[in-house]
Tab-separated table of C-alpha atoms and ligand atoms in Angstrom:
chain	number	residue	atom	x	y	z
F	254	MET	CA	30.964	1.146	34.974
F	255	THR	CA	28.908	4.234	35.780
F	256	ALA	CA	25.255	4.137	34.876
F	257	ILE	CA	24.339	6.435	32.029
F	258	SER	CA	22.157	9.379	33.003
F	259	THR	CA	20.447	10.190	29.716
F	260	LEU	CA	19.130	8.088	26.873
F	261	THR	CA	18.428	9.472	23.418
F	262	ILE	CA	16.521	7.346	20.945
F	263	ARG	CA	14.769	7.913	17.673
F	264	ARG	CA	11.161	9.014	18.232
F	265	PRO	CA	9.162	5.907	19.110
F	266	ASP	CA	5.744	4.637	18.031
F	267	ASP	CA	2.982	2.884	19.962
F	268	TRP	CA	1.865	-0.163	17.989
F	269	HIS	CA	-1.336	-0.723	20.022
F	270	VAL	CA	-3.418	1.940	21.739
F	271	HIS	CA	-7.050	2.629	22.605
F	272	LEU	CA	-7.759	6.310	22.062
F	273	ARG	CA	-11.554	6.032	22.524
F	274	ASP	CA	-13.688	8.785	20.994
F	275	GLY	CA	-15.347	12.111	21.721
F	276	ALA	CA	-14.446	14.054	24.872
F	277	VAL	CA	-12.381	11.244	26.410
F	278	MET	CA	-10.311	10.882	23.264
F	279	ALA	CA	-9.636	14.603	23.345
F	280	GLY	CA	-8.532	14.132	26.952
F	281	VAL	CA	-6.172	11.177	26.478
F	282	LEU	CA	-4.737	11.867	23.011
F	283	ALA	CA	-2.055	14.349	24.053
F	284	HIS	CA	-0.533	11.810	26.444
F	285	THR	CA	0.151	9.471	23.541
F	286	ALA	CA	1.146	12.219	21.096
F	287	ARG	CA	3.607	13.694	23.595
F	288	GLN	CA	5.707	10.534	23.368
F	289	PHE	CA	4.895	8.757	20.147
F	290	ALA	CA	5.084	9.891	16.530
F	291	ARG	CA	2.556	7.303	15.374
F	292	ALA	CA	0.202	4.837	16.953
F	293	ILE	CA	-1.836	1.891	15.797
F	294	VAL	CA	-5.323	2.902	16.894
F	295	MET	CA	-7.620	0.122	18.037
F	296	PRO	CA	-11.040	-0.017	16.370
F	297	ASN	CA	-13.141	-1.285	19.312
F	298	LEU	CA	-15.457	1.707	19.471
F	299	SER	CA	-19.180	1.285	19.784
F	300	PRO	CA	-20.119	0.585	17.024
F	301	PRO	CA	-16.765	-0.849	15.909
F	302	VAL	CA	-14.701	0.665	13.109
F	303	SER	CA	-15.292	-1.905	10.378
F	304	THR	CA	-15.384	0.127	7.167
F	305	VAL	CA	-13.031	2.394	5.266
F	306	ASP	CA	-15.437	5.301	5.725
F	307	ALA	CA	-15.687	4.774	9.486
F	308	ALA	CA	-11.899	4.592	9.841
F	309	ARG	CA	-11.420	7.694	7.715
F	310	ALA	CA	-13.963	9.593	9.821
F	311	TYR	CA	-12.392	8.363	13.077
F	312	ARG	CA	-8.952	9.434	11.852
F	313	ALA	CA	-10.348	12.891	11.051
F	314	ARG	CA	-11.817	13.173	14.566
F	315	ILE	CA	-8.458	12.248	16.074
F	316	MET	CA	-6.640	14.823	13.963
F	317	ALA	CA	-9.229	17.463	14.856
F	318	ALA	CA	-8.697	16.753	18.573
F	319	LEU	CA	-4.895	16.909	18.367
F	320	PRO	CA	-3.587	19.961	20.227
F	321	ALA	CA	-1.970	22.542	17.956
F	322	GLY	CA	1.741	22.044	17.434
F	323	MET	CA	1.744	18.313	18.191
F	324	ASP	CA	3.111	16.029	15.527
F	325	PHE	CA	1.260	12.718	15.581
F	326	THR	CA	-0.063	10.292	12.975
F	327	PRO	CA	-2.819	7.823	13.850
F	328	LEU	CA	-2.567	4.537	11.946
F	329	MET	CA	-6.028	3.098	11.547
F	330	THR	CA	-7.193	-0.484	11.906
F	331	CYS	CA	-10.264	-2.374	10.757
F	332	TYR	CA	-12.287	-4.373	13.281
F	333	LEU	CA	-12.855	-7.789	11.733
F	334	THR	CA	-16.344	-9.248	11.933
F	335	ASP	CA	-17.720	-12.578	10.715
F	336	GLY	CA	-19.215	-10.837	7.717
F	337	ILE	CA	-16.273	-8.610	6.773
F	338	ASP	CA	-15.947	-8.038	3.029
F	339	PRO	CA	-12.410	-8.893	1.860
F	340	GLU	CA	-12.642	-6.131	-0.741
F	341	GLU	CA	-13.286	-3.533	1.952
F	342	LEU	CA	-9.952	-4.490	3.507
F	343	ALA	CA	-8.130	-4.360	0.176
F	344	ARG	CA	-9.670	-0.968	-0.611
F	345	GLY	CA	-8.802	0.412	2.832
F	346	LYS	CA	-5.206	-0.643	2.325
F	347	ALA	CA	-5.073	0.739	-1.237
F	348	GLU	CA	-6.534	4.068	-0.157
F	349	GLY	CA	-4.028	4.436	2.667
F	350	VAL	CA	-6.651	4.243	5.407
F	351	PHE	CA	-6.064	0.795	6.950
F	352	THR	CA	-2.614	-0.039	8.314
F	353	ALA	CA	-3.814	-3.341	9.793
F	354	ALA	CA	-6.933	-5.301	10.752
F	355	LYS	CA	-7.779	-6.537	14.228
F	356	LEU	CA	-9.114	-9.936	15.187
F	357	TYR	CA	-11.065	-9.949	18.428
F	358	PRO	CA	-12.523	-13.330	19.230
F	359	ALA	CA	-16.178	-12.508	20.014
F	360	HIS	CA	-16.608	-11.587	23.691
F	361	ALA	CA	-12.904	-11.938	24.529
F	362	THR	CA	-12.553	-8.416	25.911
F	363	THR	CA	-13.942	-4.879	26.153
F	364	GLY	CA	-15.827	-3.942	22.990
F	365	SER	CA	-15.526	-7.323	21.304
F	366	ALA	CA	-19.204	-8.247	21.110
F	367	HIS	CA	-19.075	-7.910	17.315
F	368	GLY	CA	-15.875	-9.924	17.063
F	369	VAL	CA	-15.213	-13.100	15.134
F	370	THR	CA	-17.037	-16.238	16.316
F	371	ASP	CA	-14.843	-18.641	14.337
F	372	VAL	CA	-11.614	-17.757	12.550
F	373	LYS	CA	-12.754	-19.892	9.616
F	374	ASN	CA	-15.427	-17.236	8.993
F	375	ILE	CA	-12.766	-14.705	8.055
F	376	TYR	CA	-10.544	-16.979	5.963
F	377	PRO	CA	-11.490	-15.158	2.722
F	378	ALA	CA	-10.537	-11.876	4.403
F	379	LEU	CA	-7.232	-13.293	5.634
F	380	GLU	CA	-6.503	-14.594	2.140
F	381	ARG	CA	-7.004	-11.108	0.727
F	382	MET	CA	-4.957	-9.494	3.517
F	383	GLN	CA	-2.112	-11.868	2.777
F	384	GLU	CA	-2.272	-10.908	-0.903
F	385	VAL	CA	-2.259	-7.163	-0.364
F	386	GLY	CA	0.115	-7.156	2.606
F	387	LEU	CA	-2.283	-5.953	5.301
F	388	PRO	CA	-1.114	-7.177	8.734
F	389	LEU	CA	-3.435	-9.108	11.051
F	390	LEU	CA	-3.411	-8.055	14.706
F	391	VAL	CA	-4.655	-10.745	17.050
F	392	HIS	CA	-6.162	-10.603	20.511
F	393	GLY	CA	-4.967	-14.095	21.339
F	394	GLU	CA	-7.313	-15.552	23.916
F	395	VAL	CA	-9.921	-18.272	23.694
F	396	THR	CA	-13.325	-17.237	24.963
F	397	ASP	CA	-14.348	-20.665	26.179
F	398	HIS	CA	-15.357	-20.209	29.815
F	399	GLU	CA	-14.391	-23.783	30.520
F	400	VAL	CA	-10.789	-22.708	30.047
F	401	ASP	CA	-9.155	-21.124	33.082
F	402	ILE	CA	-8.686	-17.399	32.482
F	403	PHE	CA	-4.935	-17.688	33.099
F	404	ASP	CA	-4.664	-20.356	30.397
F	405	ARG	CA	-6.690	-18.650	27.686
F	406	GLU	CA	-3.698	-17.274	25.805
F	407	ALA	CA	-1.755	-20.531	25.841
F	408	VAL	CA	-4.829	-22.490	24.728
F	409	PHE	CA	-5.437	-19.968	21.926
F	410	ILE	CA	-1.991	-20.783	20.544
F	411	GLU	CA	-2.863	-24.476	20.371
F	412	ARG	CA	-6.415	-24.094	19.121
F	413	THR	CA	-6.055	-21.184	16.701
F	414	MET	CA	-2.658	-19.555	16.231
F	415	MET	CA	-0.729	-22.613	15.095
F	416	GLN	CA	-3.174	-23.415	12.363
F	417	LEU	CA	-3.562	-19.779	11.350
F	418	VAL	CA	0.138	-19.272	10.686
F	419	ARG	CA	0.265	-22.616	8.850
F	420	ASP	CA	-2.673	-21.709	6.636
F	421	PHE	CA	-1.381	-18.195	5.859
F	422	PRO	CA	2.392	-18.542	5.736
F	423	ALA	CA	2.936	-15.112	4.164
F	424	LEU	CA	0.421	-13.165	6.260
F	425	LYS	CA	1.966	-10.645	8.627
F	426	VAL	CA	0.615	-11.452	12.073
F	427	VAL	CA	1.096	-9.518	15.310
F	428	PHE	CA	0.304	-11.487	18.436
F	429	GLU	CA	-0.856	-8.507	20.484
F	430	HIS	CA	-0.007	-7.784	24.108
F	431	ILE	CA	1.524	-11.177	24.851
F	432	THR	CA	1.448	-12.240	28.483
F	433	THR	CA	2.938	-15.726	28.584
F	434	LYS	CA	6.184	-17.588	28.089
F	435	ASP	CA	4.178	-19.779	25.714
F	436	ALA	CA	3.421	-16.815	23.450
F	437	ALA	CA	6.989	-15.518	23.640
F	438	GLU	CA	8.276	-18.933	22.582
F	439	PHE	CA	5.650	-19.383	19.895
F	440	VAL	CA	6.457	-16.034	18.282
F	441	SER	CA	10.204	-16.622	18.557
F	442	ALA	CA	9.837	-19.905	16.681
F	443	GLN	CA	7.979	-18.393	13.707
F	444	GLY	CA	9.291	-16.665	10.598
F	445	ALA	CA	9.839	-12.920	10.291
F	446	ASN	CA	6.169	-12.420	9.353
F	447	VAL	CA	5.058	-13.163	12.948
F	448	ALA	CA	5.761	-10.622	15.685
F	449	ALA	CA	4.378	-9.525	19.050
F	450	THR	CA	3.725	-6.385	21.039
F	451	ILE	CA	4.389	-6.198	24.768
F	452	THR	CA	2.748	-3.754	27.197
F	453	PRO	CA	4.486	-1.993	30.080
F	454	GLN	CA	2.190	-3.597	32.642
F	455	HIS	CA	3.029	-7.134	31.579
F	456	LEU	CA	6.718	-6.316	32.011
F	457	HIS	CA	6.151	-4.781	35.465
F	458	ILE	CA	3.493	-6.834	37.206
F	459	ASN	CA	2.471	-10.414	37.678
F	460	ARG	CA	-0.974	-11.626	38.690
F	461	ASN	CA	-0.369	-11.002	42.390
F	462	ALA	CA	-0.556	-7.253	41.735
F	463	MET	CA	-4.337	-7.591	41.417
F	464	PHE	CA	-4.628	-8.891	44.970
F	465	VAL	CA	-2.220	-6.914	47.146
F	466	GLY	CA	-4.054	-6.437	50.457
F	467	GLY	CA	-7.392	-6.508	48.642
F	468	ILE	CA	-8.702	-6.382	45.091
F	469	ARG	CA	-6.884	-3.916	42.831
F	470	PRO	CA	-9.067	-3.150	39.838
F	471	HIS	CA	-6.521	-0.807	38.258
F	472	MET	CA	-4.153	-3.734	37.760
F	473	TYR	CA	-6.757	-5.642	35.777
F	474	CYS	CA	-6.539	-5.772	32.019
F	475	LEU	CA	-6.997	-8.403	29.344
F	476	PRO	CA	-5.151	-10.539	28.721
F	477	VAL	CA	-4.814	-10.690	32.494
F	478	ALA	CA	-1.313	-10.599	34.023
F	479	LYS	CA	0.094	-14.090	34.589
F	480	ARG	CA	2.597	-15.811	36.930
F	481	GLU	CA	6.026	-14.377	37.646
F	482	PHE	CA	7.868	-16.768	35.330
F	483	HIS	CA	5.763	-15.508	32.445
F	484	ARG	CA	6.648	-11.912	33.271
F	485	LEU	CA	10.319	-12.823	33.329
F	486	ALA	CA	10.027	-14.546	29.956
F	487	LEU	CA	8.429	-11.414	28.486
F	488	ARG	CA	11.236	-9.277	29.872
F	489	GLN	CA	13.769	-11.589	28.335
F	490	VAL	CA	12.376	-11.354	24.816
F	491	ALA	CA	11.636	-7.624	25.084
F	492	VAL	CA	15.266	-6.798	25.842
F	493	SER	CA	16.710	-9.520	23.595
F	494	GLY	CA	17.108	-7.262	20.577
F	495	SER	CA	14.931	-9.606	18.513
F	496	PRO	CA	13.067	-7.604	15.856
F	497	LYS	CA	9.966	-9.726	16.507
F	498	PHE	CA	9.123	-7.889	19.711
F	499	PHE	CA	8.105	-4.269	19.889
F	500	LEU	CA	6.321	-1.631	21.905
F	501	GLY	CA	2.530	-1.617	22.122
F	502	THR	CA	1.092	-0.074	25.257
F	503	ASP	CA	-2.496	-1.338	25.038
F	504	SER	CA	-3.308	1.815	26.998
F	505	ALA	CA	-7.035	1.358	27.673
F	506	PRO	CA	-8.626	4.207	29.612
F	507	HIS	CA	-11.757	3.631	31.681
F	508	ALA	CA	-13.330	6.051	34.160
F	509	VAL	CA	-12.442	5.395	37.807
F	510	GLY	CA	-16.051	4.454	38.495
F	511	ALA	CA	-16.108	1.894	35.697
F	512	LYS	CA	-13.029	0.184	37.148
F	513	GLU	CA	-13.912	0.436	40.852
F	514	ALA	CA	-17.176	-1.437	40.530
F	515	ALA	CA	-18.774	-4.784	41.297
F	516	CYS	CA	-17.960	-5.757	37.721
F	517	GLY	CA	-15.052	-3.516	36.778
F	518	CYS	CA	-13.838	-3.014	33.216
F	519	ALA	CA	-10.636	-4.536	31.874
F	520	GLY	CA	-7.994	-2.055	30.805
F	521	ILE	CA	-4.972	-0.213	32.191
F	522	PHE	CA	-4.388	3.437	31.303
F	523	ASN	CA	-0.636	3.617	30.875
F	524	ALA	CA	-0.379	6.298	28.177
F	525	PRO	CA	0.723	9.199	30.415
F	526	PHE	CA	4.089	7.660	31.384
F	527	ALA	CA	4.469	4.740	29.011
F	528	LEU	CA	7.934	5.507	27.740
F	529	GLU	CA	9.254	6.224	31.216
F	530	SER	CA	7.755	2.933	32.387
F	531	TYR	CA	9.352	0.882	29.604
F	532	THR	CA	12.691	2.649	30.042
F	533	GLN	CA	12.740	1.607	33.673
F	534	VAL	CA	12.317	-2.031	32.654
F	535	PHE	CA	15.169	-1.884	30.147
F	536	ASP	CA	17.320	-0.138	32.754
F	537	GLU	CA	16.548	-2.793	35.373
F	538	GLU	CA	17.499	-5.443	32.841
F	539	GLY	CA	20.781	-3.685	32.011
F	540	ALA	CA	19.599	-3.364	28.436
F	541	LEU	CA	19.141	0.349	27.737
F	542	ASP	CA	21.109	-0.194	24.522
F	543	LYS	CA	18.269	-2.421	23.290
F	544	PHE	CA	15.495	0.063	24.017
F	545	GLU	CA	15.644	1.989	20.750
F	546	GLY	CA	15.120	-1.192	18.760
F	547	PHE	CA	12.078	-2.191	20.813
F	548	ALA	CA	10.540	1.291	20.900
F	549	SER	CA	11.471	2.843	17.575
F	550	LEU	CA	12.945	0.421	15.019
F	551	HIS	CA	11.393	-3.054	15.124
F	552	GLY	CA	7.813	-1.864	14.651
F	553	PRO	CA	8.460	0.208	11.526
F	554	ALA	CA	10.576	-2.606	10.073
F	555	PHE	CA	7.763	-5.110	10.589
F	556	TYR	CA	5.099	-2.812	9.134
F	557	GLY	CA	7.358	-1.708	6.269
F	558	LEU	CA	7.194	1.935	7.320
F	559	PRO	CA	10.044	4.434	7.588
F	560	VAL	CA	11.520	5.093	11.024
F	561	ASN	CA	10.666	8.472	12.504
F	562	GLU	CA	12.781	11.555	12.076
F	563	GLY	CA	13.845	13.237	15.271
F	564	THR	CA	14.701	11.898	18.696
F	565	VAL	CA	13.469	11.912	22.275
F	566	THR	CA	15.701	12.079	25.314
F	567	LEU	CA	14.977	10.563	28.696
F	568	GLU	CA	16.958	11.309	31.789
F	569	ARG	CA	17.427	9.513	35.047
F	570	GLY	CA	15.417	11.168	37.799
F	571	GLY	CA	12.173	10.911	39.678
F	572	GLU	CA	8.878	11.219	37.847
F	573	LEU	CA	5.948	11.102	40.257
F	574	VAL	CA	2.855	9.596	38.666
F	575	PRO	CA	-0.316	11.302	39.906
F	576	ASP	CA	-3.059	9.340	41.658
F	577	GLN	CA	-5.569	10.406	39.041
F	578	ILE	CA	-5.537	12.052	35.661
F	579	ASP	CA	-8.384	14.118	34.328
F	580	ALA	CA	-9.275	13.240	30.757
F	581	ASN	CA	-11.494	16.131	29.778
F	582	GLY	CA	-13.752	15.664	32.776
F	583	MET	CA	-13.332	11.912	33.150
F	584	PRO	CA	-11.099	10.901	36.081
F	585	ILE	CA	-8.827	7.956	35.306
F	586	VAL	CA	-6.290	6.201	37.513
F	587	PRO	CA	-3.068	5.773	35.520
F	588	PHE	CA	-0.701	2.822	35.668
F	589	HIS	CA	1.965	3.413	38.365
F	590	ALA	CA	-0.375	5.844	40.218
F	591	GLY	CA	1.426	7.246	43.247
F	592	GLU	CA	4.765	5.670	42.288
F	593	THR	CA	7.915	7.497	41.338
F	594	LEU	CA	9.456	6.263	38.100
F	595	GLY	CA	13.208	6.363	37.691
F	596	TRP	CA	13.216	8.065	34.281
F	597	ARG	CA	11.587	11.187	32.902
F	598	PHE	CA	11.478	13.126	29.666
F	599	LYS	CA	14.275	15.646	29.383
F	600	LYS	CA	12.775	19.070	28.917
S	1671	NCD	C1	-9.135	-3.065	26.138
S	1671	NCD	C2	-10.167	-1.953	26.178
S	1671	NCD	O1	-10.554	-1.512	27.268
S	1671	NCD	O2	-10.573	-1.494	25.104
S	1671	NCD	N1	-8.974	-3.601	27.452
S	1671	NCD	C3	-7.903	-4.267	27.917
S	1671	NCD	O3	-7.960	-4.789	29.036
S	1671	NCD	N2	-6.794	-4.379	27.224
S	1671	NCD	C4	-9.526	-4.098	25.163
S	1671	NCD	C5	-8.378	-5.016	24.798
S	1671	NCD	O4	-7.442	-4.616	24.118
S	1671	NCD	O5	-8.412	-6.186	25.194
S	1672	ZN	ZN1	-5.988	-3.487	23.358
């Protein structure tokens, strides 16, 4: 059998991205819009996007920064706080502003200081979300420092996720950026209302990547990459064809200086070559026929949105990823910096 040399799929979407704001947003946005028709935009700005008005204004800033001729729709999310008003969520959904709401356990990750201190605090909000059909997106890590950082996702399943899906059996829940076999198995065992996104980095690297010959801050994100067997489990579900698993890059740009520091930020900037990166994984797994489902079909089906019109075509061939990318004056080191990827966009 000869390996295919081009792959055409329906235009994909990114179901989890950090676009930031201001000049940096203007610098990173085109990378996402080049590849994806829509993206679920994370609300962890400072201050967080927790109201309909704030999300509407943020959406307008994104649209204003979009280069002319690019076709891209940002799907906005609400940052859940302990004091979130359930009616604000219902109104945001009714007015077509909120596509989902995001649960950050307080202090779990970058920009989560205003997050939820106890899931019980947002039970009225979750009740309302279940009623109106607004999906819950979960950063699934416990914040308890007694728990080993590599176990925080698995422990979150036991301490929070299991009960949450029991208490809200009709709530749509996305377990975001899963990193463990435990999460892959948990999601697989649930009903169709529970799904997961998977990032390119968690399909490519295991935790050793952070320590190759020294400390590698550009391989650090949260949830942190885990052991090799976890990576293999993620690959297995990603290419399985199961509609529960879909593309979400978690592209999280930080300036080089904020990463290469005594206390470097968590986040991997994978937006510039995300699709090429994922395609390589599906190719390596002999599962290119499953890529369209993961990238372009499962997400819309879960969210109840139409699939995109139009297609994108990738071709086999070297794509050299630059060492740095300038985001409107802010230098950022992209995922795969200095590597040559085996697939590129066909011009
Ligand atoms: C994200 C960021 O920088 O905003 N960082 C990350 O490592 N993924 C926050 C997040 O999604 O956890
Ligand atoms: Zn994220």
